[in-house]
Amino acid sequence: MSRVLLIDDDIGLSALLKEYLEGEGFQVDAVHDGETGVRRALDGGYAIVVLDVMLPLVNGIEVLRRIRETSQIPVLMLTGRGDDLDCVVGLELGADDYVPKPCTPRELVARLRAILRRAAQTGTPEEGLETLRAGPLTLWPERRRAHWQDRPLELTSTEFNLLEVLARHAGHIVSKETLSVQGLGRPLARYDRSIDVHLSSIRHKLGLLSDGRSWIQSVRSMGYQLIRE
C-alpha cells in the first residue's frame, strides 16, 4: 500500500480526496499548512507527495523548494487552472508532474499511479542488472541510478524516466508524444509544457558539448534527440 502525503489547506477537498484515494488502495495522511508539510514529507516515509500550490504562509512553491533541498521524493503538484507560471516554476524546481484544479479524483489516481510505477525500485541485486549506456551517460533502470561522465547524476523520478527514453533511442529523434507516454505515463496534452521544462532541467545538469551545443537537441516539430558521442 503506497503512502501518500496530501498537503492542501482546503480541508473539505482534502477529506474528499483522502476518502477516494484510500478506496483505491492508498494510505493517505493530509496536512493543511506548508511548514507541517515539509517536515512530514522529509520524515514520514511517504512514497509520494501531493502538493497544492496555494497554501497560506508558506506556499507550495516554497514547500517544494525546501523538499528538493534534501529529497527526491516524487511530488505531484495541484495548480490553479490556467496558472501556467506556477506549473513551469514547479516543474523547474523538480515537481514530477502537475494536475490543474479542479481535478477529478480519477485523474489524480491515474497520475499518482503513473509516477509511482516509474519511480518504483525493484530491490534487485546489482549483479545482472541491465546497464544502459549512451556516450558519457550510464543508467541502471532497475535501480533508478544514473552516472554522467562516471559521476553520480541526481535526477528526479520524472527526469530519470525521460532521460531513459532518450538514452534507449540515443542518436535518434524521439517525439514528444512518445516521451509523454513512456516518460510521464500519459498521452501528450495540448499546450502541455511539462516535457520541455523537465528536459531543460536535464540539459542544465548534463552541461554542454565541447562545441557549445546541448547534449539534448530539440528538433522543431519532431521531438528531442540525445547526442551519442
mmCIF file of C-alpha atoms in Angstrom:
data_model
loop_
_atom_site.group_PDB
_atom_site.id
_atom_site.type_symbol
_atom_site.label_atom_id
_atom_site.label_comp_id
_atom_site.label_asym_id
_atom_site.label_seq_id
_atom_site.Cartn_x
_atom_site.Cartn_y
_atom_site.Cartn_z
ATOM 1 C CA MET A 1 0.000 0.000 0.000
ATOM 2 C CA SER A 2 1.572 3.294 -1.139
ATOM 3 C CA ARG A 3 1.688 6.060 1.454
ATOM 4 C CA VAL A 4 0.606 9.445 0.160
ATOM 5 C CA LEU A 5 1.095 12.796 1.879
ATOM 6 C CA LEU A 6 -1.541 15.322 0.819
ATOM 7 C CA ILE A 7 -0.651 18.969 1.548
ATOM 8 C CA ASP A 8 -3.689 21.194 0.934
ATOM 9 C CA ASP A 9 -5.312 23.855 3.093
ATOM 10 C CA ASP A 10 -8.793 23.056 1.705
ATOM 11 C CA ILE A 11 -9.976 20.716 4.457
ATOM 12 C CA GLY A 12 -13.126 19.675 2.636
ATOM 13 C CA LEU A 13 -11.323 18.815 -0.595
ATOM 14 C CA SER A 14 -8.605 17.024 1.352
ATOM 15 C CA ALA A 15 -11.195 14.846 3.055
ATOM 16 C CA LEU A 16 -12.807 14.030 -0.294
ATOM 17 C CA LEU A 17 -9.505 13.131 -1.950
ATOM 18 C CA LYS A 18 -8.347 11.149 1.071
ATOM 19 C CA GLU A 19 -11.532 9.060 1.047
ATOM 20 C CA TYR A 20 -11.286 8.391 -2.678
ATOM 21 C CA LEU A 21 -7.582 7.548 -2.639
ATOM 22 C CA GLU A 22 -7.999 5.187 0.290
ATOM 23 C CA GLY A 23 -10.790 3.488 -1.632
ATOM 24 C CA GLU A 24 -8.250 2.960 -4.430
ATOM 25 C CA GLY A 25 -5.769 1.269 -2.102
ATOM 26 C CA PHE A 26 -3.583 4.186 -0.993
ATOM 27 C CA GLN A 27 -2.759 5.113 2.581
ATOM 28 C CA VAL A 28 -3.235 8.869 2.909
ATOM 29 C CA ASP A 29 -2.244 11.457 5.502
ATOM 30 C CA ALA A 30 -3.438 15.028 4.997
ATOM 31 C CA VAL A 31 -1.858 18.187 6.435
ATOM 32 C CA HIS A 32 -3.025 21.720 5.840
ATOM 33 C CA ASP A 33 -0.019 24.043 6.055
ATOM 34 C CA GLY A 34 3.345 24.241 4.370
ATOM 35 C CA GLU A 35 5.579 24.037 7.416
ATOM 36 C CA THR A 36 3.999 20.792 8.578
ATOM 37 C CA GLY A 37 4.021 19.538 5.001
ATOM 38 C CA VAL A 38 7.773 19.988 4.605
ATOM 39 C CA ARG A 39 8.500 18.283 7.912
ATOM 40 C CA ARG A 40 6.248 15.319 7.184
ATOM 41 C CA ALA A 41 7.455 14.937 3.599
ATOM 42 C CA LEU A 42 11.055 14.650 4.766
ATOM 43 C CA ASP A 43 10.461 12.484 7.830
ATOM 44 C CA GLY A 44 7.327 10.470 7.205
ATOM 45 C CA GLY A 45 8.464 7.689 4.870
ATOM 46 C CA TYR A 46 5.938 8.547 2.162
ATOM 47 C CA ALA A 47 6.032 7.206 -1.383
ATOM 48 C CA ILE A 48 4.747 10.446 -2.934
ATOM 49 C CA VAL A 49 3.564 13.945 -2.045
ATOM 50 C CA VAL A 50 0.503 15.672 -3.484
ATOM 51 C CA LEU A 51 1.134 19.391 -3.014
ATOM 52 C CA ASP A 52 -1.233 22.307 -3.576
ATOM 53 C CA VAL A 53 0.414 25.495 -4.826
ATOM 54 C CA MET A 54 -1.959 27.844 -2.992
ATOM 55 C CA LEU A 55 -1.060 27.417 0.665
ATOM 56 C CA PRO A 56 -1.108 30.122 3.359
ATOM 57 C CA LEU A 57 2.101 31.454 4.934
ATOM 58 C CA VAL A 58 4.453 29.049 3.134
ATOM 59 C CA ASN A 59 3.162 28.457 -0.380
ATOM 60 C CA GLY A 60 3.508 25.261 -2.350
ATOM 61 C CA ILE A 61 6.405 26.512 -4.470
ATOM 62 C CA GLU A 62 8.458 27.225 -1.343
ATOM 63 C CA VAL A 63 7.437 23.868 0.150
ATOM 64 C CA LEU A 64 8.680 22.131 -2.995
ATOM 65 C CA ARG A 65 11.942 24.078 -2.924
ATOM 66 C CA ARG A 66 12.599 23.014 0.672
ATOM 67 C CA ILE A 67 11.767 19.384 -0.062
ATOM 68 C CA ARG A 68 14.101 19.327 -3.063
ATOM 69 C CA GLU A 69 16.997 20.648 -0.993
ATOM 70 C CA THR A 70 17.376 17.215 0.585
ATOM 71 C CA SER A 71 14.941 14.760 -1.009
ATOM 72 C CA GLN A 72 13.982 13.386 -4.421
ATOM 73 C CA ILE A 73 10.627 12.020 -3.224
ATOM 74 C CA PRO A 74 8.109 12.214 -6.099
ATOM 75 C CA VAL A 75 5.913 15.313 -5.926
ATOM 76 C CA LEU A 76 2.666 15.868 -7.836
ATOM 77 C CA MET A 77 1.513 19.477 -7.721
ATOM 78 C CA LEU A 78 -2.068 20.761 -7.739
ATOM 79 C CA THR A 79 -2.236 24.090 -9.566
ATOM 80 C CA GLY A 80 -4.969 26.578 -10.406
ATOM 81 C CA ARG A 81 -6.299 26.001 -13.901
ATOM 82 C CA GLY A 82 -4.581 28.415 -16.254
ATOM 83 C CA ASP A 83 -1.761 29.230 -13.828
ATOM 84 C CA ASP A 84 0.954 28.373 -16.321
ATOM 85 C CA LEU A 85 3.638 30.209 -14.358
ATOM 86 C CA ASP A 86 3.040 28.061 -11.274
ATOM 87 C CA CYS A 87 3.207 24.934 -13.437
ATOM 88 C CA VAL A 88 6.501 25.929 -15.035
ATOM 89 C CA VAL A 89 8.118 27.070 -11.778
ATOM 90 C CA GLY A 90 7.040 23.874 -10.034
ATOM 91 C CA LEU A 91 8.467 21.709 -12.785
ATOM 92 C CA GLU A 92 11.700 23.709 -12.832
ATOM 93 C CA LEU A 93 12.077 23.142 -9.093
ATOM 94 C CA GLY A 94 11.699 19.385 -9.558
ATOM 95 C CA ALA A 95 7.990 18.532 -9.405
ATOM 96 C CA ASP A 96 7.320 15.271 -11.227
ATOM 97 C CA ASP A 97 4.014 16.366 -12.711
ATOM 98 C CA TYR A 98 1.062 18.638 -12.069
ATOM 99 C CA VAL A 99 -2.723 18.434 -12.208
ATOM 100 C CA PRO A 100 -4.818 21.602 -12.716
ATOM 101 C CA LYS A 101 -7.603 22.169 -10.186
ATOM 102 C CA PRO A 102 -10.418 21.411 -10.120
ATOM 103 C CA CYS A 103 -9.418 17.876 -10.976
ATOM 104 C CA THR A 104 -11.336 14.628 -10.784
ATOM 105 C CA PRO A 105 -10.168 12.098 -8.191
ATOM 106 C CA ARG A 106 -9.902 9.552 -11.006
ATOM 107 C CA GLU A 107 -7.401 11.730 -12.883
ATOM 108 C CA LEU A 108 -5.403 12.249 -9.700
ATOM 109 C CA VAL A 109 -5.235 8.498 -9.085
ATOM 110 C CA ALA A 110 -4.096 7.870 -12.658
ATOM 111 C CA ARG A 111 -1.303 10.432 -12.349
ATOM 112 C CA LEU A 112 -0.199 9.071 -8.976
ATOM 113 C CA ARG A 113 -0.042 5.520 -10.252
ATOM 114 C CA ALA A 114 1.913 6.563 -13.340
ATOM 115 C CA ILE A 115 4.530 8.366 -11.241
ATOM 116 C CA LEU A 116 4.794 5.602 -8.660
ATOM 117 C CA ARG A 117 5.025 2.879 -11.277
ATOM 118 C CA ARG A 118 8.023 4.582 -12.851
ATOM 119 C CA ALA A 119 9.625 5.532 -9.551
ATOM 120 C CA ALA A 120 9.429 2.034 -8.073
ATOM 121 C CA GLN A 121 12.711 0.336 -7.199
ATOM 122 C CA THR A 122 12.839 -3.410 -7.601
ATOM 123 C CA GLY A 123 15.474 -4.066 -4.963
ATOM 124 C CA THR A 124 17.206 -6.443 -7.369
ATOM 125 C CA PRO A 125 20.857 -7.197 -6.511
ATOM 126 C CA GLU A 126 23.371 -5.251 -8.578
ATOM 127 C CA GLU A 127 24.596 -8.367 -10.417
ATOM 128 C CA GLY A 128 22.769 -8.978 -13.677
ATOM 129 C CA LEU A 129 21.082 -5.581 -13.837
ATOM 130 C CA GLU A 130 20.506 -4.005 -17.210
ATOM 131 C CA THR A 131 23.108 -1.333 -17.913
ATOM 132 C CA LEU A 132 22.153 1.290 -20.457
ATOM 133 C CA ARG A 133 24.971 3.395 -21.937
ATOM 134 C CA ALA A 134 24.831 6.353 -24.295
ATOM 135 C CA GLY A 135 28.076 8.287 -24.612
ATOM 136 C CA PRO A 136 29.111 9.510 -21.142
ATOM 137 C CA LEU A 137 25.709 8.518 -19.722
ATOM 138 C CA THR A 138 25.189 5.253 -17.846
ATOM 139 C CA LEU A 139 21.800 4.220 -16.485
ATOM 140 C CA TRP A 140 20.747 1.294 -14.333
ATOM 141 C CA PRO A 141 16.968 1.405 -14.880
ATOM 142 C CA GLU A 142 16.008 -1.191 -12.263
ATOM 143 C CA ARG A 143 17.896 0.684 -9.567
ATOM 144 C CA ARG A 144 16.953 4.146 -10.827
ATOM 145 C CA ARG A 145 20.620 5.125 -10.787
ATOM 146 C CA ALA A 146 22.410 7.354 -13.264
ATOM 147 C CA HIS A 147 26.029 8.323 -13.833
ATOM 148 C CA TRP A 148 27.222 11.126 -16.086
ATOM 149 C CA GLN A 149 30.893 11.139 -17.013
ATOM 150 C CA ASP A 150 31.456 8.493 -14.301
ATOM 151 C CA ARG A 151 29.884 10.624 -11.572
ATOM 152 C CA PRO A 152 26.501 10.147 -9.901
ATOM 153 C CA LEU A 153 23.773 12.192 -11.606
ATOM 154 C CA GLU A 154 20.969 13.429 -9.353
ATOM 155 C CA LEU A 155 17.626 13.249 -11.145
ATOM 156 C CA THR A 156 14.003 13.472 -10.120
ATOM 157 C CA SER A 157 11.866 10.440 -10.894
ATOM 158 C CA THR A 158 10.387 12.068 -13.985
ATOM 159 C CA GLU A 159 13.748 13.320 -15.208
ATOM 160 C CA PHE A 160 15.095 9.772 -14.942
ATOM 161 C CA ASN A 161 12.140 8.435 -16.931
ATOM 162 C CA LEU A 162 12.582 10.935 -19.753
ATOM 163 C CA LEU A 163 16.351 10.514 -19.903
ATOM 164 C CA GLU A 164 15.949 6.744 -20.031
ATOM 165 C CA VAL A 165 13.610 7.034 -23.031
ATOM 166 C CA LEU A 166 16.085 9.294 -24.812
ATOM 167 C CA ALA A 167 19.011 7.015 -23.935
ATOM 168 C CA ARG A 168 17.245 3.980 -25.374
ATOM 169 C CA HIS A 169 16.933 5.907 -28.639
ATOM 170 C CA ALA A 170 20.234 7.798 -28.456
ATOM 171 C CA GLY A 171 21.147 9.323 -31.787
ATOM 172 C CA HIS A 172 17.532 9.224 -32.948
ATOM 173 C CA ILE A 173 14.687 11.717 -32.642
ATOM 174 C CA VAL A 174 12.018 10.845 -30.061
ATOM 175 C CA SER A 175 8.650 12.547 -30.436
ATOM 176 C CA LYS A 176 7.094 14.461 -27.562
ATOM 177 C CA GLU A 177 4.146 12.082 -27.736
ATOM 178 C CA THR A 178 6.452 9.117 -27.116
ATOM 179 C CA LEU A 179 8.239 10.939 -24.317
ATOM 180 C CA SER A 180 4.937 11.777 -22.655
ATOM 181 C CA VAL A 181 3.542 8.253 -22.847
ATOM 182 C CA GLN A 182 6.750 6.456 -21.860
ATOM 183 C CA GLY A 183 8.199 9.084 -19.525
ATOM 184 C CA LEU A 184 5.151 10.642 -17.874
ATOM 185 C CA GLY A 185 2.775 7.712 -18.247
ATOM 186 C CA ARG A 186 0.084 9.718 -20.011
ATOM 187 C CA PRO A 187 -0.797 10.988 -23.503
ATOM 188 C CA LEU A 188 0.573 14.365 -24.501
ATOM 189 C CA ALA A 189 -1.924 17.104 -23.697
ATOM 190 C CA ARG A 190 -2.371 20.136 -25.903
ATOM 191 C CA TYR A 191 -0.241 23.101 -24.782
ATOM 192 C CA ASP A 192 1.454 20.909 -22.151
ATOM 193 C CA ARG A 193 4.930 22.292 -21.430
ATOM 194 C CA SER A 194 5.955 19.654 -18.880
ATOM 195 C CA ILE A 195 8.373 17.783 -21.131
ATOM 196 C CA ASP A 196 10.102 20.957 -22.303
ATOM 197 C CA VAL A 197 10.655 22.129 -18.722
ATOM 198 C CA HIS A 198 11.878 18.731 -17.483
ATOM 199 C CA LEU A 199 14.303 18.435 -20.404
ATOM 200 C CA SER A 200 15.573 21.965 -19.785
ATOM 201 C CA SER A 201 16.476 20.876 -16.258
ATOM 202 C CA ILE A 202 18.216 17.746 -17.549
ATOM 203 C CA ARG A 203 20.173 19.812 -20.082
ATOM 204 C CA HIS A 204 21.413 22.048 -17.294
ATOM 205 C CA LYS A 205 22.616 19.024 -15.320
ATOM 206 C CA LEU A 206 24.433 17.495 -18.308
ATOM 207 C CA GLY A 207 26.188 20.673 -19.380
ATOM 208 C CA LEU A 208 27.367 21.328 -22.934
ATOM 209 C CA LEU A 209 29.333 19.568 -25.624
ATOM 210 C CA SER A 210 32.803 20.888 -26.436
ATOM 211 C CA ASP A 211 31.330 22.845 -29.367
ATOM 212 C CA GLY A 212 28.782 24.576 -27.105
ATOM 213 C CA ARG A 213 25.760 22.541 -28.159
ATOM 214 C CA SER A 214 23.422 20.853 -25.731
ATOM 215 C CA TRP A 215 23.599 17.086 -25.308
ATOM 216 C CA ILE A 216 19.838 17.052 -25.853
ATOM 217 C CA GLN A 217 18.841 18.617 -29.152
ATOM 218 C CA SER A 218 15.359 19.952 -29.898
ATOM 219 C CA VAL A 219 14.226 19.163 -33.446
ATOM 220 C CA ARG A 220 11.436 21.531 -34.419
ATOM 221 C CA SER A 221 8.025 19.894 -34.887
ATOM 222 C CA MET A 222 9.582 16.458 -34.412
ATOM 223 C CA GLY A 223 10.871 15.978 -30.865
ATOM 224 C CA TYR A 224 14.152 15.599 -28.991
ATOM 225 C CA GLN A 225 17.399 13.728 -29.584
ATOM 226 C CA LEU A 226 20.130 12.687 -27.161
ATOM 227 C CA ILE A 227 23.506 13.144 -28.847
ATOM 228 C CA ARG A 228 25.622 9.985 -28.835
ATOM 229 C CA GLU A 229 29.380 10.594 -28.755
#
